[in-house]
Amino acid sequence: MKDDKHIKDWLNAFQLDHPLVIAGPCSAETEEQVLRIAHQLKETDTSVMRAGIWKPRTRPGNFEGVGAIGLDWLKKAKEETGLKIATEVANKTHVDLALKADVDLLWIGARSTVSPFIVQEIADALKGTDKIVLVKNPVNPDLALWLGAVERLYSAGIRNLGVIHRGFSTYEKIKYRNNPEWQIAVDLQNNFPDLPLFVDPSHIAGDRKLVFDICQTALDLNYDGLMVETHHTPDKAWSDAAQQITPKALEQMTADLKIRKKGGETAFNEKLMALRSKIDVVDDQIFEAISKRMKIVDQIGDLKKENNVAILQPERWNAILKRLTTHGHDIDLSEEFTNRFLKAIHQESIQHQHHIINKKQK
Ligand code: PEP
Ligand code: MN
């Protein structure tokens, strides 16, 4: 798969001068809803309409999809608008029904990618198909599991492949519904530069206000397209209401996104911008890691305060310095840099603890 230059052929066949847009509701709800959204999407840059008909829900009791009847509605949407159609498949029955309905693009959901048994069952059912198959990242941040799923499909003779980055679960509450962890997608790009890569900003965000920025970051990182949850009345959607946008908002968004047209810039500039975006991703990680450190430092501050222990503990500081100078040396960081960097962090940590102790004394 690694050296297969043809893996992008299906995407090139769309002959677009912009990234591929896949859009549509989280779930097909009624025939009228599917057709109405399809006609509105027809007026946008959308090439493929998505709609979930079998919905994996984290907890039972929520809307679990309309089932196979939704395939008839999607077929009708295709006939009326010419849009290609896409749905999620999670077992052999889904695949058989979707292929029978001539669905153009099938995707494997994040909760299925985690299970090699399920992925193998889907790959076997799809054997040799010329339909497009996209694999969402698994819910847990595991690049090997994600690639493993793609490899199972490739081994089943499926060639029109791609991946969708939809972020990763965290137990910690963060600003996103699913943590993007951009570095994982960047690593995937570095390993498989020809494998089409899409972003699903909706499931990363969980909130429509964040969708635009996530798309822009993905485009800056040279992603090949977007899968955006889109609904004519998002707030009334039967699933994922908070993250869906209207087709009109999608149209505005694709107009506002800065899209680097192929050949529009010099190769040098393109490469430079892509590398700078990668640096931005790493810088954000460094900052988030430092913020995590400060939160732990605050907890230690509380503990020291409760036990009436001095903030500065020189032997602990010397041990940190010694351990990380050796580590720094191993990863090609100069001793001088390691020293200055750690001192700055240490200083900030001490200030944090001072702040905590003073605040509590008032
Ligand atoms: C979806 O696309 O509606 C969906 C269920 O996504 P995920 O598998 O990424 O959770
Ligand atoms: Mn959804």
PDB file of N, CA and C in Angstrom, residues 7-83:
ATOM      1  N   ILE A   7      -3.400   5.106  -5.328  1.00  0.00           N
ATOM      2  CA  ILE A   7      -4.384   5.135  -4.257  1.00  0.00           C
ATOM      3  C   ILE A   7      -5.182   6.445  -4.251  1.00  0.00           C
ATOM      4  N   LYS A   8      -4.649   7.459  -4.927  1.00  0.00           N
ATOM      5  CA  LYS A   8      -5.357   8.743  -5.012  1.00  0.00           C
ATOM      6  C   LYS A   8      -6.176   8.886  -6.289  1.00  0.00           C
ATOM      7  N   ASP A   9      -6.146   7.866  -7.146  1.00  0.00           N
ATOM      8  CA  ASP A   9      -6.813   8.004  -8.454  1.00  0.00           C
ATOM      9  C   ASP A   9      -8.288   8.355  -8.318  1.00  0.00           C
ATOM     10  N   TRP A  10      -8.962   7.711  -7.357  1.00  0.00           N
ATOM     11  CA  TRP A  10     -10.414   7.946  -7.235  1.00  0.00           C
ATOM     12  C   TRP A  10     -10.705   9.405  -6.912  1.00  0.00           C
ATOM     13  N   LEU A  11      -9.789  10.012  -6.123  1.00  0.00           N
ATOM     14  CA  LEU A  11      -9.987  11.406  -5.718  1.00  0.00           C
ATOM     15  C   LEU A  11      -9.726  12.327  -6.916  1.00  0.00           C
ATOM     16  N   ASN A  12      -8.663  12.027  -7.655  1.00  0.00           N
ATOM     17  CA  ASN A  12      -8.354  12.835  -8.835  1.00  0.00           C
ATOM     18  C   ASN A  12      -9.483  12.770  -9.867  1.00  0.00           C
ATOM     19  N   ALA A  13     -10.188  11.632  -9.883  1.00  0.00           N
ATOM     20  CA  ALA A  13     -11.272  11.471 -10.863  1.00  0.00           C
ATOM     21  C   ALA A  13     -12.394  12.497 -10.650  1.00  0.00           C
ATOM     22  N   PHE A  14     -12.482  13.077  -9.456  1.00  0.00           N
ATOM     23  CA  PHE A  14     -13.501  14.115  -9.230  1.00  0.00           C
ATOM     24  C   PHE A  14     -13.138  15.408  -9.984  1.00  0.00           C
ATOM     25  N   GLN A  15     -11.838  15.538 -10.325  1.00  0.00           N
ATOM     26  CA  GLN A  15     -11.347  16.712 -11.076  1.00  0.00           C
ATOM     27  C   GLN A  15     -11.766  18.035 -10.444  1.00  0.00           C
ATOM     28  N   LEU A  16     -11.506  18.160  -9.154  1.00  0.00           N
ATOM     29  CA  LEU A  16     -11.886  19.375  -8.432  1.00  0.00           C
ATOM     30  C   LEU A  16     -10.687  20.311  -8.319  1.00  0.00           C
ATOM     31  N   ASP A  17     -10.962  21.615  -8.265  1.00  0.00           N
ATOM     32  CA  ASP A  17      -9.865  22.545  -7.993  1.00  0.00           C
ATOM     33  C   ASP A  17      -9.919  22.999  -6.532  1.00  0.00           C
ATOM     34  N   HIS A  18     -10.649  22.243  -5.720  1.00  0.00           N
ATOM     35  CA  HIS A  18     -10.717  22.526  -4.284  1.00  0.00           C
ATOM     36  C   HIS A  18     -10.805  21.183  -3.560  1.00  0.00           C
ATOM     37  N   PRO A  19     -10.593  21.173  -2.250  1.00  0.00           N
ATOM     38  CA  PRO A  19     -10.685  19.894  -1.530  1.00  0.00           C
ATOM     39  C   PRO A  19     -12.086  19.283  -1.682  1.00  0.00           C
ATOM     40  N   LEU A  20     -12.148  17.970  -1.639  1.00  0.00           N
ATOM     41  CA  LEU A  20     -13.440  17.279  -1.769  1.00  0.00           C
ATOM     42  C   LEU A  20     -14.317  17.575  -0.556  1.00  0.00           C
ATOM     43  N   VAL A  21     -15.564  17.928  -0.806  1.00  0.00           N
ATOM     44  CA  VAL A  21     -16.484  18.173   0.305  1.00  0.00           C
ATOM     45  C   VAL A  21     -17.541  17.061   0.360  1.00  0.00           C
ATOM     46  N   ILE A  22     -17.570  16.398   1.508  1.00  0.00           N
ATOM     47  CA  ILE A  22     -18.610  15.415   1.804  1.00  0.00           C
ATOM     48  C   ILE A  22     -19.466  16.078   2.878  1.00  0.00           C
ATOM     49  N   ALA A  23     -20.766  16.184   2.669  1.00  0.00           N
ATOM     50  CA  ALA A  23     -21.597  16.869   3.656  1.00  0.00           C
ATOM     51  C   ALA A  23     -22.962  16.218   3.710  1.00  0.00           C
ATOM     52  N   GLY A  24     -23.636  16.449   4.825  1.00  0.00           N
ATOM     53  CA  GLY A  24     -24.976  15.880   4.981  1.00  0.00           C
ATOM     54  C   GLY A  24     -25.238  15.647   6.444  1.00  0.00           C
ATOM     55  N   PRO A  25     -26.455  15.224   6.771  1.00  0.00           N
ATOM     56  CA  PRO A  25     -26.829  15.120   8.184  1.00  0.00           C
ATOM     57  C   PRO A  25     -26.103  14.000   8.894  1.00  0.00           C
ATOM     58  N   CYS A  26     -25.989  14.152  10.202  1.00  0.00           N
ATOM     59  CA  CYS A  26     -25.468  13.061  11.017  1.00  0.00           C
ATOM     60  C   CYS A  26     -26.310  11.832  10.695  1.00  0.00           C
ATOM     61  N   SER A  27     -27.647  11.981  10.801  1.00  0.00           N
ATOM     62  CA  SER A  27     -28.545  10.851  10.546  1.00  0.00           C
ATOM     63  C   SER A  27     -29.601  11.208   9.513  1.00  0.00           C
ATOM     64  N   ALA A  28     -29.922  10.226   8.665  1.00  0.00           N
ATOM     65  CA  ALA A  28     -31.136  10.348   7.851  1.00  0.00           C
ATOM     66  C   ALA A  28     -32.301  10.218   8.823  1.00  0.00           C
ATOM     67  N   GLU A  29     -33.259  11.143   8.726  1.00  0.00           N
ATOM     68  CA  GLU A  29     -34.385  11.139   9.673  1.00  0.00           C
ATOM     69  C   GLU A  29     -35.690  10.787   8.961  1.00  0.00           C
ATOM     70  N   THR A  30     -35.969  11.517   7.900  1.00  0.00           N
ATOM     71  CA  THR A  30     -37.167  11.241   7.095  1.00  0.00           C
ATOM     72  C   THR A  30     -36.781  11.417   5.633  1.00  0.00           C
ATOM     73  N   GLU A  31     -37.629  10.916   4.742  1.00  0.00           N
ATOM     74  CA  GLU A  31     -37.357  11.072   3.308  1.00  0.00           C
ATOM     75  C   GLU A  31     -37.311  12.561   2.951  1.00  0.00           C
ATOM     76  N   GLU A  32     -38.263  13.295   3.516  1.00  0.00           N
ATOM     77  CA  GLU A  32     -38.339  14.723   3.215  1.00  0.00           C
ATOM     78  C   GLU A  32     -37.061  15.440   3.659  1.00  0.00           C
ATOM     79  N   GLN A  33     -36.582  15.091   4.848  1.00  0.00           N
ATOM     80  CA  GLN A  33     -35.362  15.734   5.375  1.00  0.00           C
ATOM     81  C   GLN A  33     -34.170  15.450   4.469  1.00  0.00           C
ATOM     82  N   VAL A  34     -34.014  14.174   4.055  1.00  0.00           N
ATOM     83  CA  VAL A  34     -32.869  13.800   3.212  1.00  0.00           C
ATOM     84  C   VAL A  34     -32.928  14.564   1.886  1.00  0.00           C
ATOM     85  N   LEU A  35     -34.116  14.617   1.291  1.00  0.00           N
ATOM     86  CA  LEU A  35     -34.232  15.272  -0.022  1.00  0.00           C
ATOM     87  C   LEU A  35     -34.047  16.782   0.093  1.00  0.00           C
ATOM     88  N   ARG A  36     -34.578  17.339   1.153  1.00  0.00           N
ATOM     89  CA  ARG A  36     -34.436  18.787   1.314  1.00  0.00           C
ATOM     90  C   ARG A  36     -32.954  19.171   1.469  1.00  0.00           C
ATOM     91  N   ILE A  37     -32.252  18.432   2.311  1.00  0.00           N
ATOM     92  CA  ILE A  37     -30.822  18.737   2.507  1.00  0.00           C
ATOM     93  C   ILE A  37     -30.054  18.497   1.208  1.00  0.00           C
ATOM     94  N   ALA A  38     -30.395  17.431   0.499  1.00  0.00           N
ATOM     95  CA  ALA A  38     -29.697  17.126  -0.765  1.00  0.00           C
ATOM     96  C   ALA A  38     -29.819  18.298  -1.740  1.00  0.00           C
ATOM     97  N   HIS A  39     -31.027  18.837  -1.861  1.00  0.00           N
ATOM     98  CA  HIS A  39     -31.219  19.936  -2.819  1.00  0.00           C
ATOM     99  C   HIS A  39     -30.475  21.186  -2.377  1.00  0.00           C
ATOM    100  N   GLN A  40     -30.414  21.410  -1.062  1.00  0.00           N
ATOM    101  CA  GLN A  40     -29.658  22.576  -0.578  1.00  0.00           C
ATOM    102  C   GLN A  40     -28.151  22.365  -0.778  1.00  0.00           C
ATOM    103  N   LEU A  41     -27.685  21.135  -0.593  1.00  0.00           N
ATOM    104  CA  LEU A  41     -26.244  20.863  -0.763  1.00  0.00           C
ATOM    105  C   LEU A  41     -25.826  20.981  -2.219  1.00  0.00           C
ATOM    106  N   LYS A  42     -26.749  20.700  -3.095  1.00  0.00           N
ATOM    107  CA  LYS A  42     -26.479  20.788  -4.540  1.00  0.00           C
ATOM    108  C   LYS A  42     -25.986  22.191  -4.903  1.00  0.00           C
ATOM    109  N   GLU A  43     -26.412  23.199  -4.136  1.00  0.00           N
ATOM    110  CA  GLU A  43     -26.012  24.589  -4.409  1.00  0.00           C
ATOM    111  C   GLU A  43     -24.660  24.935  -3.784  1.00  0.00           C
ATOM    112  N   THR A  44     -23.994  23.978  -3.159  1.00  0.00           N
ATOM    113  CA  THR A  44     -22.702  24.241  -2.499  1.00  0.00           C
ATOM    114  C   THR A  44     -21.598  23.482  -3.235  1.00  0.00           C
ATOM    115  N   ASP A  45     -20.404  23.498  -2.655  1.00  0.00           N
ATOM    116  CA  ASP A  45     -19.263  22.787  -3.253  1.00  0.00           C
ATOM    117  C   ASP A  45     -19.298  21.278  -2.980  1.00  0.00           C
ATOM    118  N   THR A  46     -20.375  20.811  -2.388  1.00  0.00           N
ATOM    119  CA  THR A  46     -20.441  19.401  -1.985  1.00  0.00           C
ATOM    120  C   THR A  46     -20.479  18.454  -3.194  1.00  0.00           C
ATOM    121  N   SER A  47     -19.663  17.410  -3.137  1.00  0.00           N
ATOM    122  CA  SER A  47     -19.687  16.382  -4.190  1.00  0.00           C
ATOM    123  C   SER A  47     -20.382  15.116  -3.730  1.00  0.00           C
ATOM    124  N   VAL A  48     -20.284  14.838  -2.416  1.00  0.00           N
ATOM    125  CA  VAL A  48     -20.829  13.591  -1.886  1.00  0.00           C
ATOM    126  C   VAL A  48     -21.740  13.923  -0.707  1.00  0.00           C
ATOM    127  N   MET A  49     -22.944  13.339  -0.711  1.00  0.00           N
ATOM    128  CA  MET A  49     -23.837  13.551   0.425  1.00  0.00           C
ATOM    129  C   MET A  49     -23.731  12.382   1.402  1.00  0.00           C
ATOM    130  N   ARG A  50     -23.525  12.712   2.664  1.00  0.00           N
ATOM    131  CA  ARG A  50     -23.453  11.692   3.711  1.00  0.00           C
ATOM    132  C   ARG A  50     -24.758  11.662   4.500  1.00  0.00           C
ATOM    133  N   ALA A  51     -25.087  10.515   5.060  1.00  0.00           N
ATOM    134  CA  ALA A  51     -26.164  10.414   6.061  1.00  0.00           C
ATOM    135  C   ALA A  51     -25.992   9.072   6.745  1.00  0.00           C
ATOM    136  N   GLY A  52     -26.008   9.086   8.067  1.00  0.00           N
ATOM    137  CA  GLY A  52     -25.926   7.835   8.816  1.00  0.00           C
ATOM    138  C   GLY A  52     -27.307   7.197   8.880  1.00  0.00           C
ATOM    139  N   ILE A  53     -27.396   5.905   8.604  1.00  0.00           N
ATOM    140  CA  ILE A  53     -28.708   5.248   8.741  1.00  0.00           C
ATOM    141  C   ILE A  53     -28.678   4.181   9.836  1.00  0.00           C
ATOM    142  N   TRP A  54     -27.493   3.664  10.120  1.00  0.00           N
ATOM    143  CA  TRP A  54     -27.330   2.799  11.294  1.00  0.00           C
ATOM    144  C   TRP A  54     -26.409   3.581  12.223  1.00  0.00           C
ATOM    145  N   LYS A  55     -26.933   4.046  13.342  1.00  0.00           N
ATOM    146  CA  LYS A  55     -26.150   4.955  14.182  1.00  0.00           C
ATOM    147  C   LYS A  55     -25.593   4.266  15.415  1.00  0.00           C
ATOM    148  N   PRO A  56     -24.260   4.241  15.533  1.00  0.00           N
ATOM    149  CA  PRO A  56     -23.678   3.690  16.768  1.00  0.00           C
ATOM    150  C   PRO A  56     -23.821   4.739  17.857  1.00  0.00           C
ATOM    151  N   ARG A  57     -24.519   4.470  18.924  1.00  0.00           N
ATOM    152  CA  ARG A  57     -24.681   5.445  19.994  1.00  0.00           C
ATOM    153  C   ARG A  57     -23.943   4.977  21.225  1.00  0.00           C
ATOM    154  N   THR A  58     -23.305   5.934  21.894  1.00  0.00           N
ATOM    155  CA  THR A  58     -22.502   5.581  23.060  1.00  0.00           C
ATOM    156  C   THR A  58     -23.374   4.927  24.132  1.00  0.00           C
ATOM    157  N   ARG A  59     -24.562   5.471  24.354  1.00  0.00           N
ATOM    158  CA  ARG A  59     -25.470   4.889  25.355  1.00  0.00           C
ATOM    159  C   ARG A  59     -26.769   4.511  24.661  1.00  0.00           C
ATOM    160  N   PRO A  60     -27.396   3.410  25.084  1.00  0.00           N
ATOM    161  CA  PRO A  60     -28.659   3.022  24.454  1.00  0.00           C
ATOM    162  C   PRO A  60     -29.760   4.021  24.798  1.00  0.00           C
ATOM    163  N   GLY A  61     -30.814   3.970  24.023  1.00  0.00           N
ATOM    164  CA  GLY A  61     -31.937   4.850  24.342  1.00  0.00           C
ATOM    165  C   GLY A  61     -31.968   6.082  23.460  1.00  0.00           C
ATOM    166  N   ASN A  62     -30.893   6.357  22.730  1.00  0.00           N
ATOM    167  CA  ASN A  62     -30.902   7.465  21.782  1.00  0.00           C
ATOM    168  C   ASN A  62     -31.324   6.935  20.404  1.00  0.00           C
ATOM    169  N   PHE A  63     -31.598   7.862  19.518  1.00  0.00           N
ATOM    170  CA  PHE A  63     -32.016   7.494  18.160  1.00  0.00           C
ATOM    171  C   PHE A  63     -30.945   6.632  17.482  1.00  0.00           C
ATOM    172  N   GLU A  64     -31.324   5.449  17.068  1.00  0.00           N
ATOM    173  CA  GLU A  64     -30.305   4.533  16.526  1.00  0.00           C
ATOM    174  C   GLU A  64     -30.358   4.371  15.016  1.00  0.00           C
ATOM    175  N   GLY A  65     -30.982   5.338  14.361  1.00  0.00           N
ATOM    176  CA  GLY A  65     -30.985   5.332  12.894  1.00  0.00           C
ATOM    177  C   GLY A  65     -32.261   4.739  12.330  1.00  0.00           C
ATOM    178  N   VAL A  66     -32.564   5.137  11.079  1.00  0.00           N
ATOM    179  CA  VAL A  66     -33.817   4.676  10.466  1.00  0.00           C
ATOM    180  C   VAL A  66     -33.660   3.299   9.838  1.00  0.00           C
ATOM    181  N   GLY A  67     -32.397   2.862   9.650  1.00  0.00           N
ATOM    182  CA  GLY A  67     -32.179   1.549   9.052  1.00  0.00           C
ATOM    183  C   GLY A  67     -32.245   1.583   7.530  1.00  0.00           C
ATOM    184  N   ALA A  68     -32.419   0.389   6.941  1.00  0.00           N
ATOM    185  CA  ALA A  68     -32.247   0.214   5.494  1.00  0.00           C
ATOM    186  C   ALA A  68     -33.140   1.116   4.645  1.00  0.00           C
ATOM    187  N   ILE A  69     -34.273   1.530   5.178  1.00  0.00           N
ATOM    188  CA  ILE A  69     -35.159   2.383   4.376  1.00  0.00           C
ATOM    189  C   ILE A  69     -34.459   3.679   3.968  1.00  0.00           C
ATOM    190  N   GLY A  70     -33.503   4.116   4.804  1.00  0.00           N
ATOM    191  CA  GLY A  70     -32.748   5.337   4.510  1.00  0.00           C
ATOM    192  C   GLY A  70     -31.967   5.219   3.202  1.00  0.00           C
ATOM    193  N   LEU A  71     -31.633   3.988   2.820  1.00  0.00           N
ATOM    194  CA  LEU A  71     -30.898   3.791   1.563  1.00  0.00           C
ATOM    195  C   LEU A  71     -31.764   4.211   0.373  1.00  0.00           C
ATOM    196  N   ASP A  72     -33.069   3.929   0.457  1.00  0.00           N
ATOM    197  CA  ASP A  72     -33.981   4.344  -0.629  1.00  0.00           C
ATOM    198  C   ASP A  72     -34.006   5.866  -0.737  1.00  0.00           C
ATOM    199  N   TRP A  73     -33.999   6.530   0.418  1.00  0.00           N
ATOM    200  CA  TRP A  73     -34.036   8.000   0.403  1.00  0.00           C
ATOM    201  C   TRP A  73     -32.746   8.561  -0.200  1.00  0.00           C
ATOM    202  N   LEU A  74     -31.615   7.951   0.170  1.00  0.00           N
ATOM    203  CA  LEU A  74     -30.335   8.419  -0.381  1.00  0.00           C
ATOM    204  C   LEU A  74     -30.291   8.204  -1.895  1.00  0.00           C
ATOM    205  N   LYS A  75     -30.788   7.043  -2.330  1.00  0.00           N
ATOM    206  CA  LYS A  75     -30.822   6.761  -3.778  1.00  0.00           C
ATOM    207  C   LYS A  75     -31.627   7.823  -4.513  1.00  0.00           C
ATOM    208  N   LYS A  76     -32.753   8.171  -3.900  1.00  0.00           N
ATOM    209  CA  LYS A  76     -33.616   9.189  -4.500  1.00  0.00           C
ATOM    210  C   LYS A  76     -32.890  10.540  -4.551  1.00  0.00           C
ATOM    211  N   ALA A  77     -32.161  10.848  -3.463  1.00  0.00           N
ATOM    212  CA  ALA A  77     -31.401  12.103  -3.419  1.00  0.00           C
ATOM    213  C   ALA A  77     -30.373  12.127  -4.555  1.00  0.00           C
ATOM    214  N   LYS A  78     -29.743  10.977  -4.787  1.00  0.00           N
ATOM    215  CA  LYS A  78     -28.747  10.898  -5.877  1.00  0.00           C
ATOM    216  C   LYS A  78     -29.423  11.121  -7.233  1.00  0.00           C
ATOM    217  N   GLU A  79     -30.571  10.460  -7.432  1.00  0.00           N
ATOM    218  CA  GLU A  79     -31.281  10.603  -8.719  1.00  0.00           C
ATOM    219  C   GLU A  79     -31.693  12.050  -8.956  1.00  0.00           C
ATOM    220  N   GLU A  80     -32.153  12.703  -7.884  1.00  0.00           N
ATOM    221  CA  GLU A  80     -32.680  14.061  -8.072  1.00  0.00           C
ATOM    222  C   GLU A  80     -31.601  15.128  -8.178  1.00  0.00           C
ATOM    223  N   THR A  81     -30.433  14.892  -7.566  1.00  0.00           N
ATOM    224  CA  THR A  81     -29.412  15.970  -7.516  1.00  0.00           C
ATOM    225  C   THR A  81     -28.112  15.633  -8.228  1.00  0.00           C
ATOM    226  N   GLY A  82     -27.865  14.359  -8.470  1.00  0.00           N
ATOM    227  CA  GLY A  82     -26.589  13.968  -9.075  1.00  0.00           C
ATOM    228  C   GLY A  82     -25.451  13.876  -8.072  1.00  0.00           C
ATOM    229  N   LEU A  83     -25.744  14.191  -6.796  1.00  0.00           N
ATOM    230  CA  LEU A  83     -24.687  14.042  -5.776  1.00  0.00           C
ATOM    231  C   LEU A  83     -24.388  12.561  -5.574  1.00  0.00           C
TER     232      LEU A  83
END
